[in-house]
CSV table of C-alpha atoms and ligand atoms in Angstrom, one decimal:
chain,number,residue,atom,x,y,z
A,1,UNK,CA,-16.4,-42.7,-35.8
A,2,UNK,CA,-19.8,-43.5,-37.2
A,3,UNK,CA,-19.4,-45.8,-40.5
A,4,UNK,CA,-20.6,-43.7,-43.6
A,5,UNK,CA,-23.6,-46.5,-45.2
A,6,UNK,CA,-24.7,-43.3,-47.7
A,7,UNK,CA,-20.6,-43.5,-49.1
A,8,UNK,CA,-20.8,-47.1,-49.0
A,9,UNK,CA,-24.0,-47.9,-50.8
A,10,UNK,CA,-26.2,-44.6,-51.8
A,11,UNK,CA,-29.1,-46.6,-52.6
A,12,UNK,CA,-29.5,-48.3,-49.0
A,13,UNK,CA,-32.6,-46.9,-47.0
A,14,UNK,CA,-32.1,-48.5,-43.7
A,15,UNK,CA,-30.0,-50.1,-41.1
A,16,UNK,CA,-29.9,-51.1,-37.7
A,17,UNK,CA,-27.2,-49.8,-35.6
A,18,UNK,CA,-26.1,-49.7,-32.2
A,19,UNK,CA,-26.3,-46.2,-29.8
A,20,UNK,CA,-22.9,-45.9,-28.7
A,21,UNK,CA,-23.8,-42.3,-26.6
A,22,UNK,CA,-26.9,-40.8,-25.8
A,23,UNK,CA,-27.6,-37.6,-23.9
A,24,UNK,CA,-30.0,-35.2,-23.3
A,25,UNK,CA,-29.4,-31.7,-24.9
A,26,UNK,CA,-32.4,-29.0,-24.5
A,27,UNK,CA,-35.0,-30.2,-25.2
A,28,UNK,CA,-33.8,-33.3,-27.8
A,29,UNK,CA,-31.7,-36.2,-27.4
A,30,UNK,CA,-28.6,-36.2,-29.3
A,31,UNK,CA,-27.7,-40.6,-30.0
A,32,UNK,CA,-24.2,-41.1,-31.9
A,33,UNK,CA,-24.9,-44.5,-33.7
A,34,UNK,CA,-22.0,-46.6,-34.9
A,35,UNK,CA,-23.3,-46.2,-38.2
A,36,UNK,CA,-26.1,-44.8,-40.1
A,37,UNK,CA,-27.8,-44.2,-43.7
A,38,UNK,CA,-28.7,-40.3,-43.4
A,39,UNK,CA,-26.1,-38.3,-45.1
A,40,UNK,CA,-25.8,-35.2,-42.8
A,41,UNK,CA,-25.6,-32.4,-45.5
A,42,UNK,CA,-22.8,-30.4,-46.8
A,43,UNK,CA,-21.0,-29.3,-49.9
A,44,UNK,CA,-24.3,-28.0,-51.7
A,45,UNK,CA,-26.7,-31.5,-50.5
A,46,UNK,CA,-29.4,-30.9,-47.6
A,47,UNK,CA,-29.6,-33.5,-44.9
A,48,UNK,CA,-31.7,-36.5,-45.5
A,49,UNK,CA,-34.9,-36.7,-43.8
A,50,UNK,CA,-34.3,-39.3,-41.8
A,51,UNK,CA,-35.8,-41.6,-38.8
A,52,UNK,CA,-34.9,-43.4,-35.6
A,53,UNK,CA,-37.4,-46.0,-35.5
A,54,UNK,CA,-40.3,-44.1,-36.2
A,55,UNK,CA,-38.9,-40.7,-34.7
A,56,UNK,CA,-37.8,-37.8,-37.6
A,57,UNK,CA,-34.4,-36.5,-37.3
A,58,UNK,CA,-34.6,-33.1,-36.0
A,59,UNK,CA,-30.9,-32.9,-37.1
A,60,UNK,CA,-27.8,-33.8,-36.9
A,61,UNK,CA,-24.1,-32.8,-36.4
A,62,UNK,CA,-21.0,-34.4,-38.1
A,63,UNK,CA,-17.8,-34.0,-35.6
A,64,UNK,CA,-14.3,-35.8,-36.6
A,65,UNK,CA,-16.1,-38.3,-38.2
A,66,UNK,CA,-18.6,-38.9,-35.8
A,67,UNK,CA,-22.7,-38.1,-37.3
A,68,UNK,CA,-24.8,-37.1,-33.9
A,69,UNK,CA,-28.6,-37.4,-35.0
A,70,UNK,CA,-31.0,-35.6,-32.9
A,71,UNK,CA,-34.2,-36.7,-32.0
A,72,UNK,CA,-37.4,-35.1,-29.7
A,73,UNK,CA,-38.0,-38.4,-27.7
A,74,UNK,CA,-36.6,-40.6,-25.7
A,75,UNK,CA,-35.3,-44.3,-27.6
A,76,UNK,CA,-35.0,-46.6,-24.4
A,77,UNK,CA,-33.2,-49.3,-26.3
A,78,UNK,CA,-29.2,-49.8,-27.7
A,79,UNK,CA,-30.4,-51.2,-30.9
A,80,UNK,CA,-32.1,-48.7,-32.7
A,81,UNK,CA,-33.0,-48.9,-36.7
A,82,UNK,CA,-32.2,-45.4,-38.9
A,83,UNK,CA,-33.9,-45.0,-42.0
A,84,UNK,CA,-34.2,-42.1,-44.5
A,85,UNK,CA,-37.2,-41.1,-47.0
A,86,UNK,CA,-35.4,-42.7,-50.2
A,87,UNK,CA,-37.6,-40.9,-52.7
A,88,UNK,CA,-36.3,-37.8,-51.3
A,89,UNK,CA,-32.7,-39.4,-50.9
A,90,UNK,CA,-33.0,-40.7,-54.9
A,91,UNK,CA,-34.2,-36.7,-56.3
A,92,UNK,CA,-31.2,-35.2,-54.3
A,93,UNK,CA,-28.8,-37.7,-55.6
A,94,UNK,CA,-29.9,-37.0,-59.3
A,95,UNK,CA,-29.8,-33.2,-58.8
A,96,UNK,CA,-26.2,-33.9,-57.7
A,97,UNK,CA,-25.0,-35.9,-60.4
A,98,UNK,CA,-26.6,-34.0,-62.7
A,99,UNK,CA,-24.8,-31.1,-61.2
A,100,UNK,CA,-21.4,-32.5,-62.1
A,101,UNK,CA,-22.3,-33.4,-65.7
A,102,UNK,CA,-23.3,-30.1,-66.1
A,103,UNK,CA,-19.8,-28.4,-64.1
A,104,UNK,CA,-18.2,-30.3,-66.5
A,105,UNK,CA,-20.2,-29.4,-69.4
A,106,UNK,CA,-20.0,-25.7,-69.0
A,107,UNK,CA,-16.6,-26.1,-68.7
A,108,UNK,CA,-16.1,-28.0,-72.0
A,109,UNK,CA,-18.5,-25.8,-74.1
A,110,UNK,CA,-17.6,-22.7,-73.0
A,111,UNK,CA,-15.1,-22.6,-70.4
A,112,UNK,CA,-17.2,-21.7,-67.6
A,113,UNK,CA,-16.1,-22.1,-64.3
A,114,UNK,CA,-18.9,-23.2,-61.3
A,115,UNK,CA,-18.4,-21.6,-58.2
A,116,UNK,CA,-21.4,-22.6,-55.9
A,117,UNK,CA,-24.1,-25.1,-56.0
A,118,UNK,CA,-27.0,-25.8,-54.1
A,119,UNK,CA,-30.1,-28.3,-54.0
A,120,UNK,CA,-32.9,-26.5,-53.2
A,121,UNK,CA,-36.7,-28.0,-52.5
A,122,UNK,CA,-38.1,-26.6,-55.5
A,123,UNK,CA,-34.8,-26.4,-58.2
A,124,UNK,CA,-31.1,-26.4,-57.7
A,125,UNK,CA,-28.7,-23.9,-58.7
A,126,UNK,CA,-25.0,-23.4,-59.7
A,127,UNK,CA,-23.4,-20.3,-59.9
A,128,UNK,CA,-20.9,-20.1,-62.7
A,129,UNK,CA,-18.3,-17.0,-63.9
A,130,UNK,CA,-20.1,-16.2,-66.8
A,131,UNK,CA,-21.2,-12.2,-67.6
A,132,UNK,CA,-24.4,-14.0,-70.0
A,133,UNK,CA,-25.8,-17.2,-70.4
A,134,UNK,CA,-28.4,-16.7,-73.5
A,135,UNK,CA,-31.3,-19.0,-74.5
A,136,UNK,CA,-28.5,-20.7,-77.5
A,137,UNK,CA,-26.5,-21.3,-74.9
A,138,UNK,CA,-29.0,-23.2,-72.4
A,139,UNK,CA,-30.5,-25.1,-75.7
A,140,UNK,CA,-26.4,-26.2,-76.3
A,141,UNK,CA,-25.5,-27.5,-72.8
A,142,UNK,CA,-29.0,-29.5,-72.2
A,143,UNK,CA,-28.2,-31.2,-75.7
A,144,UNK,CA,-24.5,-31.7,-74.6
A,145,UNK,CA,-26.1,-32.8,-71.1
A,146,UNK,CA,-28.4,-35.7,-72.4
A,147,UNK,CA,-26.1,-37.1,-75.0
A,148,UNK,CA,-23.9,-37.7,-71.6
A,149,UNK,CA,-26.9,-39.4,-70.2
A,150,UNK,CA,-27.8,-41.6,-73.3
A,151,UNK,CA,-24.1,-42.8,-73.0
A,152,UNK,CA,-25.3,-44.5,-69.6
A,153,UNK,CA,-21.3,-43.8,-68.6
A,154,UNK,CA,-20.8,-45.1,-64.7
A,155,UNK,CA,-20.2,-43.0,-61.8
A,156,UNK,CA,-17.2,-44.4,-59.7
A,157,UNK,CA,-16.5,-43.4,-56.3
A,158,UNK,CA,-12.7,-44.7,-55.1
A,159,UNK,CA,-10.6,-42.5,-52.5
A,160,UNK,CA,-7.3,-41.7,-54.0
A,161,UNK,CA,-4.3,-41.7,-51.5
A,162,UNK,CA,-2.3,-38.7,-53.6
A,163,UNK,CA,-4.4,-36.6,-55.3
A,164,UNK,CA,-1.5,-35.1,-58.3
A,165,UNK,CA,-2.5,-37.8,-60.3
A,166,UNK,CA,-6.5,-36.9,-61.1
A,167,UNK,CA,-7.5,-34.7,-63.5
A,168,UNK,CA,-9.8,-33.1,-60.7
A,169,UNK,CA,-12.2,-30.2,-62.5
A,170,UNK,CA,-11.6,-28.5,-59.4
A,171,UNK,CA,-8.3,-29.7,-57.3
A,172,UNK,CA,-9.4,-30.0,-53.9
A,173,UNK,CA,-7.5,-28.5,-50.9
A,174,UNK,CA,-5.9,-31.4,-49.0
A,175,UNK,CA,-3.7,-33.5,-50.7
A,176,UNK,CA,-4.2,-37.0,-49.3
A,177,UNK,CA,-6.8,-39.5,-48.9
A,178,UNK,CA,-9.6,-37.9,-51.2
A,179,UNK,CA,-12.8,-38.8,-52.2
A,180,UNK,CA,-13.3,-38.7,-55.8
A,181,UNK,CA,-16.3,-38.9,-57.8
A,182,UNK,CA,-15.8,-40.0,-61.2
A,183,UNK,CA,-18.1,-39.7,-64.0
A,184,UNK,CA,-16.2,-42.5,-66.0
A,185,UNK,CA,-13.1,-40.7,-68.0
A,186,UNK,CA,-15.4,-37.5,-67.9
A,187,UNK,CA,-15.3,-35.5,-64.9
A,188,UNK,CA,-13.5,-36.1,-61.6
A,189,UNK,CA,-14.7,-34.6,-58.2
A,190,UNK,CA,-13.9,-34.4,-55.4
A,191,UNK,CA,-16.7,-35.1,-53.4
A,192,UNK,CA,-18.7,-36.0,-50.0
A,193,UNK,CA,-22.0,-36.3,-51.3
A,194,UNK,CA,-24.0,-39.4,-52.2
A,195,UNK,CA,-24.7,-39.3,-56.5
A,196,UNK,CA,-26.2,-42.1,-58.8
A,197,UNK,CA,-24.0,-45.1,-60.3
A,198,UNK,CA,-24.7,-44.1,-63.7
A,199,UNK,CA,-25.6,-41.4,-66.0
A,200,UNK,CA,-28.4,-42.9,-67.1
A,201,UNK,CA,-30.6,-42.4,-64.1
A,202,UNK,CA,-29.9,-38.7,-64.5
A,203,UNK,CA,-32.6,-39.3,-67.2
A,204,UNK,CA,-33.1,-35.2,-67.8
A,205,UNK,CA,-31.4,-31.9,-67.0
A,206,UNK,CA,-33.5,-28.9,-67.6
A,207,UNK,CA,-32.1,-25.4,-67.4
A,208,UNK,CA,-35.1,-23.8,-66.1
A,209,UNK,CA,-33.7,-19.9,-66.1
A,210,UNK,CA,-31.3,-17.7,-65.5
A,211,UNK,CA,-30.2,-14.7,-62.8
A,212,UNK,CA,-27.6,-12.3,-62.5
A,213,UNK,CA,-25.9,-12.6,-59.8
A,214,UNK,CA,-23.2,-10.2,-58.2
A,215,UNK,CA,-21.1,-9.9,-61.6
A,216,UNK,CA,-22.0,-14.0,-62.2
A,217,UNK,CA,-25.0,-15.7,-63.6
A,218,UNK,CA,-26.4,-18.4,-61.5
A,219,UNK,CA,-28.1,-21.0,-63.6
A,220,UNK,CA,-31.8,-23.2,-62.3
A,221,UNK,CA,-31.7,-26.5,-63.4
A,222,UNK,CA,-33.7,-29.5,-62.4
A,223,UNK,CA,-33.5,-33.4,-63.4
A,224,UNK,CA,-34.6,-36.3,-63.2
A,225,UNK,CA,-38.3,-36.9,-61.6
A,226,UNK,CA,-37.9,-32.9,-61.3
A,227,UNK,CA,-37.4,-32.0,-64.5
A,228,UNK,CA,-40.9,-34.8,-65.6
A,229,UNK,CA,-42.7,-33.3,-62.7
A,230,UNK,CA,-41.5,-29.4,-64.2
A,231,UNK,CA,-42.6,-30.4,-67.4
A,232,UNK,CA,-46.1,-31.7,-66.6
A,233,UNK,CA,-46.6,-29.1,-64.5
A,234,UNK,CA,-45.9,-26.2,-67.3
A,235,UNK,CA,-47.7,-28.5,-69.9
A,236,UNK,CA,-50.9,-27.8,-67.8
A,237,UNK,CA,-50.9,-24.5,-67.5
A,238,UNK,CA,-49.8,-24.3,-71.2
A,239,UNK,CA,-53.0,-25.9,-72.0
A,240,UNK,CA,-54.8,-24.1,-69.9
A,241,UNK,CA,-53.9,-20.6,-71.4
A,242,UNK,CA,-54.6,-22.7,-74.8
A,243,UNK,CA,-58.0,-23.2,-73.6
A,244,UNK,CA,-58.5,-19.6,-72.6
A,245,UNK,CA,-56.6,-17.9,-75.6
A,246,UNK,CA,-57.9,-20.6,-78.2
A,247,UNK,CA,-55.0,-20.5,-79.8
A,248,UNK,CA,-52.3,-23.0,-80.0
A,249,UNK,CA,-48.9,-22.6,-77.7
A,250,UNK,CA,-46.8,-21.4,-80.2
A,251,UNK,CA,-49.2,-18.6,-80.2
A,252,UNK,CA,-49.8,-17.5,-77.1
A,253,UNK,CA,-47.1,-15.1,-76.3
A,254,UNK,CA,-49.1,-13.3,-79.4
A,255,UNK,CA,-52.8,-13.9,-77.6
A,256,UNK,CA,-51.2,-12.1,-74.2
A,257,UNK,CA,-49.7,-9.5,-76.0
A,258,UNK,CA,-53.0,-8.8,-77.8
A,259,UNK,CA,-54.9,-8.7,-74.3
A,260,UNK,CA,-52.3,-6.3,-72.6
A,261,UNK,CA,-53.0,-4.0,-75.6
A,262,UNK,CA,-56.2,-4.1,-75.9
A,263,UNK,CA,-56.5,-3.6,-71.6
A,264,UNK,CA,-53.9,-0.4,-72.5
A,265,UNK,CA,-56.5,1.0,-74.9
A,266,UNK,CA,-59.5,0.0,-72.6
A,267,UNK,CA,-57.5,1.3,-69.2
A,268,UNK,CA,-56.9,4.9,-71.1
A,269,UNK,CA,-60.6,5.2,-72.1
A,270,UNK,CA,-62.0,4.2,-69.1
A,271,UNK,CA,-59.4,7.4,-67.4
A,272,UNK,CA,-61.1,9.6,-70.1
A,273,UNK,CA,-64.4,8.7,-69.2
A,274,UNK,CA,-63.7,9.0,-65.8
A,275,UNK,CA,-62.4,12.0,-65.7
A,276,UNK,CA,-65.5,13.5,-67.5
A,277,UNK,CA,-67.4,12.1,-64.8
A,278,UNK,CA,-66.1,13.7,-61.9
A,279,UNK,CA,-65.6,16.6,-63.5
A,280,UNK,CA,-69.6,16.7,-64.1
A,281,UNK,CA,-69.7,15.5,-60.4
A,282,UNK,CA,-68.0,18.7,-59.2
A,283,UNK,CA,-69.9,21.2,-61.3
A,284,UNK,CA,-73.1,19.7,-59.7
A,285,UNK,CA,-71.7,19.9,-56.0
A,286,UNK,CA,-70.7,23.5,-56.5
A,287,UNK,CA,-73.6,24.8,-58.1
A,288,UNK,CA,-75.9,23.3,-54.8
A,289,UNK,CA,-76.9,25.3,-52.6
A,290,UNK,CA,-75.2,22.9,-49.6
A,291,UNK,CA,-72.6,24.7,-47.5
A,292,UNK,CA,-71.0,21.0,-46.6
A,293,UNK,CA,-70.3,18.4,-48.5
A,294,UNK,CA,-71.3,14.8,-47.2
A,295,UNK,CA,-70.3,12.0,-49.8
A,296,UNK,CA,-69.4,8.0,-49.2
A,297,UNK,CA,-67.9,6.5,-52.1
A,298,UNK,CA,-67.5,2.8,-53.0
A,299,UNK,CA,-64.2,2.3,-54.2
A,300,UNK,CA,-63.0,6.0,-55.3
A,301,UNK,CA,-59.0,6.3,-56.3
A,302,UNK,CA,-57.4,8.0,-53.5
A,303,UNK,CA,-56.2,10.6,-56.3
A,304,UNK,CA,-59.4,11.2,-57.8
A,305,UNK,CA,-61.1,12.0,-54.3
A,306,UNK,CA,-58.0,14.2,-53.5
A,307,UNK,CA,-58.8,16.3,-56.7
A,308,UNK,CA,-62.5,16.6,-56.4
A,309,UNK,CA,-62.0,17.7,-52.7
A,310,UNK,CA,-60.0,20.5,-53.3
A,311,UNK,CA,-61.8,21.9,-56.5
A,312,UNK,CA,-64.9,21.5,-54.0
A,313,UNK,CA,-63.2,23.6,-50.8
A,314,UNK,CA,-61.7,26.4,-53.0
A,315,UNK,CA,-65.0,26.8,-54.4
A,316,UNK,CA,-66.5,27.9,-50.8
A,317,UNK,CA,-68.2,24.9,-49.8
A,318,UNK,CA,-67.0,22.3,-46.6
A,319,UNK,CA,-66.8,18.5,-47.0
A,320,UNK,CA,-66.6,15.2,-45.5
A,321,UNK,CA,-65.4,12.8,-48.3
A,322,UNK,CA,-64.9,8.4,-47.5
A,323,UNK,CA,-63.8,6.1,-49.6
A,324,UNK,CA,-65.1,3.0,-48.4
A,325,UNK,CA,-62.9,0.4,-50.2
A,326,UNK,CA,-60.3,-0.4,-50.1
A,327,UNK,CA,-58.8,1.9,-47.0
A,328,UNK,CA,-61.8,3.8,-45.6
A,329,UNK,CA,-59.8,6.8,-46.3
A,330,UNK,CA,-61.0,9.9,-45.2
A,331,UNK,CA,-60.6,13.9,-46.6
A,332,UNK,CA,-62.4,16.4,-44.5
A,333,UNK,CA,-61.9,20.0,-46.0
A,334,UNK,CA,-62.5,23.5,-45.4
A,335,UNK,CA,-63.9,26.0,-47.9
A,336,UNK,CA,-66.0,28.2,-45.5
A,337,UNK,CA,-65.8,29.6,-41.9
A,338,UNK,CA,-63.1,29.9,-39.8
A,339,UNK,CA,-63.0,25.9,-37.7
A,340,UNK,CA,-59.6,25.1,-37.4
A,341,UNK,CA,-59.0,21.3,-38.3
A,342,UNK,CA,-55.8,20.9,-36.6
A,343,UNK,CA,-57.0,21.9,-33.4
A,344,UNK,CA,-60.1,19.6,-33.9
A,345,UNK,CA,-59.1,17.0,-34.7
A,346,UNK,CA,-58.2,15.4,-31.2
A,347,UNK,CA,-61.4,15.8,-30.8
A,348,UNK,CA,-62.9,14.0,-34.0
A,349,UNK,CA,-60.1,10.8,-33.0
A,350,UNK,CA,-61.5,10.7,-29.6
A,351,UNK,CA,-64.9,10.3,-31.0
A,352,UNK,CA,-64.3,7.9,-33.7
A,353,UNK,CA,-61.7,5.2,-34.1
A,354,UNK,CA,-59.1,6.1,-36.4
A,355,UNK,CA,-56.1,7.9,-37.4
A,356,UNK,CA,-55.1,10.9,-39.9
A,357,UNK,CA,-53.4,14.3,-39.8
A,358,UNK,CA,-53.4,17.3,-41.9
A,359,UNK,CA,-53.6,22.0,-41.6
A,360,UNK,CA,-56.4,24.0,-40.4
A,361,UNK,CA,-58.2,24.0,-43.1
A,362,UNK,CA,-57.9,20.3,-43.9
A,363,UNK,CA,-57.2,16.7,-42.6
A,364,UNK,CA,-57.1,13.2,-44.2
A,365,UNK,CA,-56.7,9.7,-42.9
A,366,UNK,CA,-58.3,6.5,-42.0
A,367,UNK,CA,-61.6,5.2,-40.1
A,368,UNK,CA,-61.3,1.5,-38.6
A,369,UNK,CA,-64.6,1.3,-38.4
A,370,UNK,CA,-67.0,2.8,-41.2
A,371,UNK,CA,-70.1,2.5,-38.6
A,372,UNK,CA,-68.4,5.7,-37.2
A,373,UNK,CA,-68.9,7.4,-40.7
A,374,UNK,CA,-72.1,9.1,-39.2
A,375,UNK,CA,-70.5,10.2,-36.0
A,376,UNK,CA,-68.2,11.9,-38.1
A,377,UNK,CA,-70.5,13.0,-40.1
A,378,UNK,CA,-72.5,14.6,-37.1
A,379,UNK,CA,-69.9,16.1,-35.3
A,380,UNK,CA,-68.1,17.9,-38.5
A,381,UNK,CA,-72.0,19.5,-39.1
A,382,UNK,CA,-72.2,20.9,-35.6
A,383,UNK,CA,-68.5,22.0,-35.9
A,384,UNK,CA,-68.5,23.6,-39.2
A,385,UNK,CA,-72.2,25.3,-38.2
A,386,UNK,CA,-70.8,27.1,-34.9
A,387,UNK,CA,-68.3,28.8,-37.5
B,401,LIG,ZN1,-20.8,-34.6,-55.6
């Protein structure tokens, strides 16, 4: 058995401890201490990061009580020290106490039952049996969740011999010996995890937003030096936007509706216009006196070059069309003569690189390399000319 320091005392960050097996497995070394500080994960809480001396914890494996850390190199000693990143240690454990508050909370308010949890890096979540969870709602359980805070109510952590006798939010599954979590009179867990003593170091639980999830809604939340870290973060960027809308926050939601209407009106024009030009382009390519067609565009929509291409062929004339950017896409065409496409068009891959496909009378694809444009270019005037 490897004594539990995380149940003990959640807030110590080291101990020494003695190896009491070591072997080799692959390529890391898998030590069993006789006790240790890094809580091994489960029941929604990641591993701590933890060290051997100065060597990270690759991972580590909990068997009948016994917590096997796993390490790249070699410790050539019996006494070893294991410590953990606390910082991280301190953010998981308010995420999980906050996470019971709030089980117990959405129970309370609105009868909501939570069916997973999680801590992730970025937020944690907790899937609950709700069909909606709507913005009221969210404003009513973060009030309900900080009054809890403010009350600074102390988290207790006993293990009860027969269970029938705790109010348990969720009953757990065996019977005897259990671990329970209490949130002073409040809420009763039962739990594995390592949490905070009070309340009060909770200090803030933000519901951040909200997903449907099979028929569920799974709610983010974040707390503690999350939830200030969230906040600054959004504050930022609010003032940002302030800066580039110059218009105060309770604005802006107007300011980027106003842009995305005035882009609409700008996007449709700019269509029109467009239109008219290639249009004009056309009527000039098929009144010259050119048999083929030889244009490079910039940045032509694939559409657009598609459309001019074919007005272009039917009216009589052949053409080599590239868009440079951003595909190098490529329509060769037929309007004139008999050269059949398909059939040459082994022989147009074999001279530059690429790929495309297309009929007889006209093929489309991509150049790798727009050096080869000329090749191309060369090799589709001798073609279409022997017609
Ligand atoms: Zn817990």
């Amino acid at each position: 058995m490897t004594e539990k320091i995380f149940h003990q005392n959640p807030y110590v960050n080291e101990t020494k401890a003695k190896i009491i097996k070591k072997e080799k497995e692959g390529d890391l070394w898998k030590i069993l201490p006789d006790k240790t500080v890094v809580y091994p994960g489960g029941g929604g809480q990641p591993q701590d990061r933890g060290f051997i001396e100065n060597f990270e914890i690759v991972k580590t494996k909990e068997e009948n009580g016994k917590i096997f850390h796993y390490i790249k190199e070699d410790i050539k000693k019996d006494e070893i020290s294991i410590s953990i990143d606390f910082k991280k240690r301190y953010d998981y454990m308010q995420q999980h106490t906050a996470q019971h508050l709030l089980s117990e909370l959405l129970i309370r308010l609105f009868n909501y039952e939570t069916l997973s949890f999680s801590i992730g890096e970025e937020h944690s979540s907790i899937e609950i049996n709700a069909k909606h969870f709507d913005f009221d709602k969210i404003k009513k359980t973060e009030e309900f969740c900080l009054n809890q805070i403010l009350k600074s109510i102390p988290v207790k952590v006993y293990y009860a011999k027969d269970s029938s006798s705790i109010p348990f939010r969720k009953p757990p599954k065996i019977k005897e010996n259990i671990r329970v979590v209490e949130i002073e009179g409040f809420d009763y867990s039962a739990c594995g995890g390592t949490h905070l003593k009070n309340t009060s170091e909770i200090s803030l639980i933000k519901i951040i937003k909200t997903d449907k999830i099979r028929s569920n809604i799974r709610l983010y939340y974040v707390a503690g030096y999350r939830a200030l870290y969230d906040y600054q973060k959004k504050n930022k960027t609010i003032l940002e936007l302030q800066k580039i809308f110059g218009k105060p926050h309770e604005k802006l939601t107007d300011g980027a509706n106003e842009l995305k209407d005035k882009y609409e009106k700008l996007r449709k024009e700019i269509k029109h216009y467009k239109k008219r030009e290639i249009e004009n382009e056309i009527e000039k390519i098929i009144k010259s006196s050119e048999d083929f067609i030889f244009k490079v565009f910039e940045d032509e929509d694939i559409k657009d070059l598609k459309f001019m291409a074919k007005k272009i062929t039917s009216s009589g004339k052949n053409i080599l069309f590239v868009s440079k950017n951003p595909t190098k896409f490529f329509i060769i065409g037929r309007g004139k003569g008999d050269t059949n496409l398909k059939e040459l068009s082994e022989k147009i891959f074999s001279t530059v690189k690429g790929r495309g496909g297309g009929r007889e009378d006209w093929l489309e694809g991509k150049l790798e390399n727009l050096d080869d444009i000329e090749k191309l270019k060369a090799l589709l005037e001798k073609s279409f000319d022997r017609a």
